[in-house]
Amino acid sequence: MRRIMNASLGTQLFVLQMVIVFLAVGGTAGVWVKHTRSQLDWQYQQRALAIAESVAGLPQVREAFRRSRPELILQPIALGVQAATGADYVVIANRQQIRYAHPNSVEIGRKLSTDASEVLNTGHTWTGVETGTLGRSLRGKAPIFDSSGRVIGLTSVGVLQDTVDDQLGQTLPPLLWTVLAVLAAGSAATGLIARRVRRQTFGLEPREIAALLEQREGVLHGVKEGVLALDLQGKVTLVNDAARDLIGLSYHDVGRNLREMPLSSRMRDVLNGVDSGDDRLVLHRDRVLVLNRTPVAVRERQSGWVVTLRDRTELIRLTEELDQASSTADALRAQAHEFANRMHTVVGLLELGEHETAVDYITQISEDYGRYASGIRQKVADPTLAALLLAKSAEAAERGASLVLAEDSRVEEGMIGDPHDAVLVVGNLVANALDALDEIGGTVEVSVRTEADGLHVRVGDSGPGIIPDLAEEVFREGFTTKIAHSGPRGLGLALTRQTCLRRGGWVRVHNAGGAVFTALLPRREDVSGAGDRWDARSAKRGGYEGVNGIGGRWDARTARPGGHEDVETPK
């Protein structure tokens, strides 16, 4: 047995299936033999009873019982019936169970070897198996009645069991040939099944399959990238630990359809292949994920899809910070270029001997910049946000645009919550407005103010505005109207919306002479723990409050020229 268990998978399957075939065929043959024997026994018993009843009903038999020596008449009758019917014996006895006829004449006059009182006393027939002087036999007994209906004797007819065994033996050869044919067919089928299983398992043994499964589980759950497998119907068939953490799934989600899972429409579109392509960016919860969907083919037939997920949250945030730093560097470079021009002017005036003119020129420049910086600082007390607006003003000047601060701006220090989120929201909205003014110039108006519910931001530009049908699409990750450059595009406004929603706020857009973006960024301590939770329903397109929602409503009348403080970007 141990040698069989250590054999190859094909050998084990062949042996086990052959055991099953032998048991099935042997059991069937045994049941058939037993049933056939039972049928033969019943048939021979009924046959013996019919002969016995026929003999008991003969008039010569009744008449013989009235003679002084009935055996002289009954013995020839019994032997004749025995020879004519093929019975092994025909016995006739009187009411005292004394034989009047028997195949062995020596037994005549002796008492029956088996008790027949039941037949004699009740007058009923009897069938069964008994052992007598001739051996074990199948018998039928019938009472003999006189003319008045009284039982005067009985007739016993029997067929030896050896005769029945011979009859059964004659039926066995066809059965044996059938059994052998079934065994041969079963052996061939078993061999084919074992060969097919071995081919389907690529010749691998069970221990090798188990090792591959363990290695697969170890690799899948050990990689840092998320792996999600889907079948052709969109059901999740496999998900590793990283994917569960990134998407927020559990072990119970395996086998569920994507439609039944709490995923954003963007995430569902990428997983289903509606939004196809490489390196699809998806904002999910507080993370920026990169998804790649690849078809899986088994033996040249597609069986599903594998989706890999990579967490690019920190990379994207660092990219945003790098963009801010780049913008600041560009602003400093522009200021350095402007400063160099002014220094050349001062040097020229000094060389010409126009000392008083040089002093007046320097004084005027200093006062202009001081008024501009102090104007921002008076309204924006938070230093981080004020520095961002100064840098964006310089960037706007270099790009041929003008950034102005609305007169309703008022930011109190310490009232904006997390300054990183405020810089991200304001910086992305201003950058988007400046991009809209590329090559055409214009004005970007910024309004930032703190109220009881948080920081209200309004950024409007004098550009062409937003196509009404795209008013909600602009906040979807991956959406962009800009010419593609290296690096991810279409994330600025999506991150802005994500940040606002995470803090319990909102962001909206409409047209009022140009595109006007409004946003509410509550202070984190006012969110009641909602900052780290994500409701998948809020991630659907247009999932934030409508344009007519409460708080931070933009009045188009305030966007008219002169509706802000006349603080222009220094040239």
Short mmCIF file of C-alpha atoms in Angstrom, two decimals, residues 143-481:
data_model
loop_
_atom_site.label_atom_id
_atom_site.label_comp_id
_atom_site.label_asym_id
_atom_site.label_seq_id
_atom_site.Cartn_x
_atom_site.Cartn_y
_atom_site.Cartn_z
CA PRO A 143 -52.90 -32.44 0.62
CA ILE A 144 -54.99 -35.35 -0.78
CA PHE A 145 -58.74 -35.13 -0.10
CA ASP A 146 -61.35 -37.92 -0.22
CA SER A 147 -64.80 -37.45 -1.73
CA SER A 148 -66.10 -35.90 1.51
CA GLY A 149 -63.29 -33.31 1.62
CA ARG A 150 -61.33 -34.91 4.43
CA VAL A 151 -57.50 -34.94 4.25
CA ILE A 152 -56.39 -38.52 3.84
CA GLY A 153 -52.75 -37.99 2.83
CA LEU A 154 -50.30 -35.79 0.98
CA THR A 155 -48.08 -35.60 -2.04
CA SER A 156 -44.51 -34.23 -1.78
CA VAL A 157 -42.56 -33.36 -4.95
CA GLY A 158 -38.97 -32.12 -4.83
CA VAL A 159 -36.05 -30.96 -6.98
CA LEU A 160 -32.58 -31.49 -5.53
CA GLN A 161 -30.50 -28.39 -4.93
CA ASP A 162 -27.74 -29.83 -7.09
CA THR A 163 -30.15 -29.67 -10.03
CA VAL A 164 -30.77 -25.97 -9.34
CA ASP A 165 -27.03 -25.38 -9.04
CA ASP A 166 -26.50 -27.01 -12.41
CA GLN A 167 -29.17 -24.77 -13.91
CA LEU A 168 -27.52 -21.72 -12.36
CA GLY A 169 -24.13 -22.81 -13.69
CA GLN A 170 -25.49 -22.85 -17.22
CA THR A 171 -26.28 -19.11 -16.93
CA LEU A 172 -22.82 -18.14 -15.59
CA PRO A 173 -20.73 -18.23 -18.81
CA PRO A 174 -22.57 -15.27 -20.40
CA LEU A 175 -22.22 -13.44 -17.10
CA LEU A 176 -18.50 -14.17 -16.94
CA TRP A 177 -17.98 -12.95 -20.51
CA THR A 178 -19.93 -9.82 -19.66
CA VAL A 179 -17.83 -9.23 -16.53
CA LEU A 180 -14.61 -9.70 -18.49
CA ALA A 181 -15.79 -7.28 -21.19
CA VAL A 182 -16.72 -4.68 -18.57
CA LEU A 183 -13.36 -5.10 -16.84
CA ALA A 184 -11.53 -4.69 -20.14
CA ALA A 185 -13.54 -1.59 -21.02
CA GLY A 186 -13.05 -0.24 -17.50
CA SER A 187 -9.30 -0.83 -17.70
CA ALA A 188 -9.10 0.98 -21.03
CA ALA A 189 -11.22 3.87 -19.76
CA THR A 190 -9.16 4.05 -16.57
CA GLY A 191 -5.98 4.22 -18.59
CA LEU A 192 -7.39 7.02 -20.78
CA ILE A 193 -8.58 8.97 -17.73
CA ALA A 194 -5.19 8.64 -16.03
CA ARG A 195 -3.45 9.75 -19.22
CA ARG A 196 -5.80 12.73 -19.62
CA VAL A 197 -5.36 13.80 -16.01
CA ARG A 198 -1.60 13.54 -16.35
CA ARG A 199 -1.73 15.64 -19.52
CA GLN A 200 -3.94 18.24 -17.86
CA THR A 201 -1.59 18.46 -14.89
CA PHE A 202 1.38 18.75 -17.27
CA GLY A 203 2.89 15.59 -15.85
CA LEU A 204 3.19 17.09 -12.36
CA GLU A 205 2.85 14.94 -9.29
CA PRO A 206 0.54 15.93 -6.39
CA ARG A 207 3.45 17.07 -4.23
CA GLU A 208 4.75 19.20 -7.11
CA ILE A 209 1.28 20.71 -7.62
CA ALA A 210 1.07 21.45 -3.89
CA ALA A 211 4.52 23.05 -3.98
CA LEU A 212 3.49 25.21 -6.96
CA LEU A 213 0.32 26.27 -5.14
CA GLU A 214 2.30 27.21 -2.03
CA GLN A 215 4.81 29.15 -4.13
CA ARG A 216 1.97 30.90 -5.99
CA GLU A 217 0.30 31.92 -2.74
CA GLY A 218 3.62 33.05 -1.32
CA VAL A 219 4.48 35.14 -4.37
CA LEU A 220 1.01 36.67 -4.72
CA HIS A 221 0.78 37.67 -1.10
CA GLY A 222 4.42 38.66 -0.87
CA VAL A 223 4.57 41.22 -3.70
CA LYS A 224 3.94 44.83 -2.80
CA GLU A 225 1.92 45.50 -5.93
CA GLY A 226 -1.76 44.64 -5.86
CA VAL A 227 -2.94 41.77 -8.05
CA LEU A 228 -6.62 41.28 -8.89
CA ALA A 229 -7.89 38.49 -11.17
CA LEU A 230 -11.27 38.61 -12.91
CA ASP A 231 -13.11 36.03 -14.98
CA LEU A 232 -14.93 36.79 -18.22
CA GLN A 233 -18.13 37.64 -16.30
CA GLY A 234 -16.39 40.25 -14.16
CA LYS A 235 -16.23 38.18 -10.96
CA VAL A 236 -13.21 38.43 -8.69
CA THR A 237 -11.37 35.11 -8.68
CA LEU A 238 -8.20 36.15 -6.89
CA VAL A 239 -7.00 39.11 -4.87
CA ASN A 240 -3.74 39.36 -2.94
CA ASP A 241 -3.07 41.18 0.32
CA ALA A 242 -1.75 44.33 -1.34
CA ALA A 243 -4.86 44.64 -3.54
CA ARG A 244 -7.12 44.14 -0.52
CA ASP A 245 -5.32 46.96 1.25
CA LEU A 246 -5.29 49.30 -1.75
CA ILE A 247 -8.92 48.82 -2.80
CA GLY A 248 -10.41 47.99 0.58
CA LEU A 249 -11.63 44.46 -0.22
CA SER A 250 -11.89 41.43 2.04
CA TYR A 251 -11.58 37.66 1.63
CA HIS A 252 -15.37 37.46 1.28
CA ASP A 253 -15.25 39.55 -1.92
CA VAL A 254 -13.68 36.68 -3.88
CA GLY A 255 -16.42 35.32 -6.12
CA ARG A 256 -18.42 38.57 -6.12
CA ASN A 257 -19.09 40.64 -9.21
CA LEU A 258 -17.57 44.10 -9.51
CA ARG A 259 -21.09 45.55 -9.69
CA GLU A 260 -21.70 44.37 -6.12
CA MET A 261 -18.63 46.08 -4.64
CA PRO A 262 -18.47 49.60 -3.20
CA LEU A 263 -16.15 51.01 -5.87
CA SER A 264 -16.13 54.39 -7.56
CA SER A 265 -17.36 54.57 -11.14
CA ARG A 266 -13.83 55.41 -12.29
CA MET A 267 -12.37 52.36 -10.54
CA ARG A 268 -15.13 50.13 -11.92
CA ASP A 269 -14.64 51.47 -15.47
CA VAL A 270 -10.93 50.68 -15.41
CA LEU A 271 -11.39 47.22 -13.88
CA ASN A 272 -14.13 46.35 -16.41
CA GLY A 273 -12.06 47.63 -19.33
CA VAL A 274 -14.46 50.46 -20.21
CA ASP A 275 -11.51 52.82 -19.78
CA SER A 276 -8.80 50.75 -21.40
CA GLY A 277 -5.13 51.52 -21.81
CA ASP A 278 -1.89 51.32 -19.91
CA ASP A 279 -1.13 52.99 -16.58
CA ARG A 280 -4.67 54.23 -15.91
CA LEU A 281 -4.74 56.66 -12.98
CA VAL A 282 -7.49 56.19 -10.39
CA LEU A 283 -8.11 58.15 -7.19
CA HIS A 284 -9.43 55.73 -4.58
CA ARG A 285 -9.89 56.78 -0.99
CA ASP A 286 -6.79 58.81 -0.14
CA ARG A 287 -4.60 57.11 -2.70
CA VAL A 288 -3.55 57.62 -6.29
CA LEU A 289 -3.43 54.20 -7.95
CA VAL A 290 -2.01 53.16 -11.32
CA LEU A 291 -3.89 50.24 -12.88
CA ASN A 292 -2.92 47.97 -15.77
CA ARG A 293 -5.41 45.44 -17.14
CA THR A 294 -4.00 42.45 -19.05
CA PRO A 295 -5.92 39.54 -20.62
CA VAL A 296 -5.11 36.03 -19.41
CA ALA A 297 -5.10 33.19 -21.95
CA VAL A 298 -4.94 29.51 -21.04
CA ARG A 299 -4.13 27.21 -23.95
CA GLU A 300 -4.82 30.00 -26.43
CA ARG A 301 -8.28 30.68 -24.96
CA GLN A 302 -8.94 33.82 -22.94
CA SER A 303 -10.07 32.94 -19.46
CA GLY A 304 -10.16 36.33 -17.77
CA TRP A 305 -8.14 39.40 -16.84
CA VAL A 306 -5.39 40.29 -14.40
CA VAL A 307 -5.26 43.82 -13.04
CA THR A 308 -2.12 45.10 -11.30
CA LEU A 309 -2.35 48.04 -8.93
CA ARG A 310 0.50 50.31 -7.87
CA ASP A 311 0.29 52.96 -5.20
CA ARG A 312 1.59 56.25 -6.59
CA THR A 313 0.18 58.47 -3.84
CA GLU A 314 3.47 59.68 -2.46
CA LEU A 315 5.00 59.99 -5.93
CA ILE A 316 2.11 62.13 -7.15
CA ARG A 317 2.21 64.30 -4.04
CA LEU A 318 5.95 64.73 -4.45
CA THR A 319 5.34 65.59 -8.10
CA GLU A 320 2.84 68.24 -7.04
CA GLU A 321 5.30 69.65 -4.53
CA LEU A 322 8.00 69.56 -7.20
CA ASP A 323 5.71 71.48 -9.54
CA GLN A 324 5.17 74.04 -6.81
CA ALA A 325 8.90 74.26 -6.23
CA SER A 326 9.45 74.56 -9.99
CA SER A 327 6.88 77.34 -10.15
CA THR A 328 8.63 79.09 -7.28
CA ALA A 329 11.97 78.67 -9.02
CA ASP A 330 10.50 80.08 -12.22
CA ALA A 331 9.13 83.01 -10.25
CA LEU A 332 12.50 83.61 -8.64
CA ARG A 333 14.17 83.37 -12.02
CA ALA A 334 11.73 85.90 -13.44
CA GLN A 335 12.31 88.21 -10.48
CA ALA A 336 16.07 87.78 -10.86
CA HIS A 337 15.77 88.70 -14.54
CA GLU A 338 13.64 91.73 -13.67
CA PHE A 339 16.03 92.64 -10.84
CA ALA A 340 18.98 92.45 -13.23
CA ASN A 341 17.21 94.81 -15.64
CA ARG A 342 16.53 97.27 -12.83
CA MET A 343 20.11 97.07 -11.58
CA HIS A 344 21.34 97.81 -15.10
CA THR A 345 19.04 100.81 -15.16
CA VAL A 346 20.41 102.04 -11.82
CA VAL A 347 24.00 101.52 -12.98
CA GLY A 348 23.27 103.46 -16.17
CA LEU A 349 21.76 106.35 -14.25
CA LEU A 350 24.75 106.46 -11.93
CA GLU A 351 27.18 106.44 -14.86
CA LEU A 352 25.25 109.33 -16.37
CA GLY A 353 25.52 111.20 -13.11
CA GLU A 354 21.75 111.13 -12.51
CA HIS A 355 22.10 110.28 -8.85
CA GLU A 356 18.82 111.77 -7.70
CA THR A 357 16.93 110.05 -10.52
CA ALA A 358 18.50 106.71 -9.53
CA VAL A 359 17.47 107.19 -5.91
CA ASP A 360 13.91 108.06 -6.91
CA TYR A 361 13.76 105.01 -9.20
CA ILE A 362 14.93 102.64 -6.46
CA THR A 363 12.54 104.18 -3.93
CA GLN A 364 9.57 103.82 -6.26
CA ILE A 365 10.33 100.16 -7.00
CA SER A 366 10.70 99.33 -3.32
CA GLU A 367 7.47 101.07 -2.41
CA ASP A 368 5.50 99.34 -5.20
CA TYR A 369 6.65 95.87 -4.19
CA GLY A 370 6.18 96.62 -0.51
CA ARG A 371 2.64 97.79 -1.10
CA TYR A 372 1.87 94.63 -3.13
CA ALA A 373 3.35 92.23 -0.55
CA SER A 374 1.83 94.04 2.39
CA GLY A 375 -1.54 94.08 0.63
CA ILE A 376 -1.50 90.30 0.44
CA ARG A 377 -0.22 89.92 4.00
CA GLN A 378 -2.94 92.19 5.33
CA LYS A 379 -5.63 89.99 3.88
CA VAL A 380 -3.90 86.57 4.10
CA ALA A 381 -2.45 86.20 7.56
CA ASP A 382 -1.38 82.61 7.03
CA PRO A 383 2.26 82.79 5.86
CA THR A 384 2.15 79.56 3.80
CA LEU A 385 -0.86 80.64 1.78
CA ALA A 386 0.48 84.19 1.40
CA ALA A 387 3.80 82.88 0.10
CA LEU A 388 1.95 80.69 -2.43
CA LEU A 389 -0.03 83.69 -3.72
CA LEU A 390 3.16 85.78 -4.05
CA ALA A 391 4.85 82.97 -6.01
CA LYS A 392 1.82 82.50 -8.23
CA SER A 393 1.73 86.27 -8.86
CA ALA A 394 5.30 86.19 -10.10
CA GLU A 395 4.53 83.11 -12.24
CA ALA A 396 1.50 84.87 -13.72
CA ALA A 397 3.59 87.91 -14.56
CA GLU A 398 6.15 85.78 -16.35
CA ARG A 399 3.40 84.06 -18.36
CA GLY A 400 1.91 87.37 -19.45
CA ALA A 401 -1.07 87.24 -17.11
CA SER A 402 -2.12 89.16 -14.01
CA LEU A 403 -3.14 87.68 -10.65
CA VAL A 404 -5.33 89.85 -8.43
CA LEU A 405 -6.64 89.26 -4.94
CA ALA A 406 -10.35 89.91 -4.46
CA GLU A 407 -11.28 92.49 -1.89
CA ASP A 408 -13.46 90.01 0.04
CA SER A 409 -10.38 87.91 0.81
CA ARG A 410 -9.70 87.54 4.50
CA VAL A 411 -7.70 84.62 5.95
CA GLU A 412 -7.00 84.53 9.66
CA GLU A 413 -3.89 82.79 10.85
CA GLY A 414 -4.46 79.28 12.19
CA MET A 415 -7.96 79.02 10.67
CA ILE A 416 -7.20 77.03 7.50
CA GLY A 417 -6.48 73.70 9.17
CA ASP A 418 -3.80 71.64 7.42
CA PRO A 419 -1.78 74.19 5.33
CA HIS A 420 -0.66 71.42 2.96
CA ASP A 421 -4.27 70.80 1.87
CA ALA A 422 -4.93 74.54 1.50
CA VAL A 423 -1.81 74.99 -0.64
CA LEU A 424 -2.79 71.98 -2.76
CA VAL A 425 -6.34 73.26 -3.41
CA VAL A 426 -5.43 76.91 -4.05
CA GLY A 427 -2.28 76.05 -5.99
CA ASN A 428 -4.05 73.59 -8.31
CA LEU A 429 -6.97 75.94 -8.97
CA VAL A 430 -4.64 78.88 -9.74
CA ALA A 431 -2.39 76.68 -11.89
CA ASN A 432 -5.43 75.47 -13.82
CA ALA A 433 -6.57 79.09 -14.34
CA LEU A 434 -3.10 80.13 -15.56
CA ASP A 435 -3.04 77.19 -17.96
CA ALA A 436 -6.36 78.38 -19.36
CA LEU A 437 -4.74 81.80 -20.12
CA ASP A 438 -1.68 80.39 -21.88
CA GLU A 439 -0.82 82.32 -25.06
CA ILE A 440 -3.80 84.66 -24.65
CA GLY A 441 -3.00 86.45 -21.38
CA GLY A 442 -5.64 87.84 -19.06
CA THR A 443 -6.49 88.05 -15.41
CA VAL A 444 -6.83 85.47 -12.67
CA GLU A 445 -8.89 86.59 -9.70
CA VAL A 446 -8.40 84.77 -6.40
CA SER A 447 -10.62 85.02 -3.34
CA VAL A 448 -9.69 83.21 -0.14
CA ARG A 449 -11.53 83.74 3.10
CA THR A 450 -12.01 81.85 6.35
CA GLU A 451 -15.44 81.45 7.85
CA ALA A 452 -16.91 79.35 10.61
CA ASP A 453 -17.18 76.29 8.35
CA GLY A 454 -13.63 76.49 6.94
CA LEU A 455 -11.65 78.02 4.09
CA HIS A 456 -13.66 79.26 1.08
CA VAL A 457 -11.73 79.51 -2.16
CA ARG A 458 -12.83 81.18 -5.40
CA VAL A 459 -10.62 81.28 -8.50
CA GLY A 460 -11.88 82.85 -11.70
CA ASP A 461 -10.11 83.58 -14.98
CA SER A 462 -10.87 85.66 -18.04
CA GLY A 463 -10.31 82.72 -20.37
CA PRO A 464 -12.78 80.96 -22.68
CA GLY A 465 -14.49 79.11 -19.81
CA ILE A 466 -15.61 75.49 -19.46
CA ILE A 467 -17.81 73.69 -21.94
CA PRO A 468 -21.06 73.09 -19.97
CA ASP A 469 -21.09 69.37 -20.81
CA LEU A 470 -17.62 69.04 -19.23
CA ALA A 471 -18.41 70.90 -16.01
CA GLU A 472 -18.33 67.65 -14.04
CA GLU A 473 -15.84 65.74 -16.17
CA VAL A 474 -12.99 68.17 -15.37
CA PHE A 475 -12.80 66.72 -11.86
CA ARG A 476 -12.39 63.15 -13.08
CA GLU A 477 -8.90 61.74 -12.79
CA GLY A 478 -7.17 61.40 -16.12
CA PHE A 479 -9.31 64.07 -17.80
CA THR A 480 -7.32 66.85 -19.44
CA THR A 481 -7.66 69.27 -22.34
#
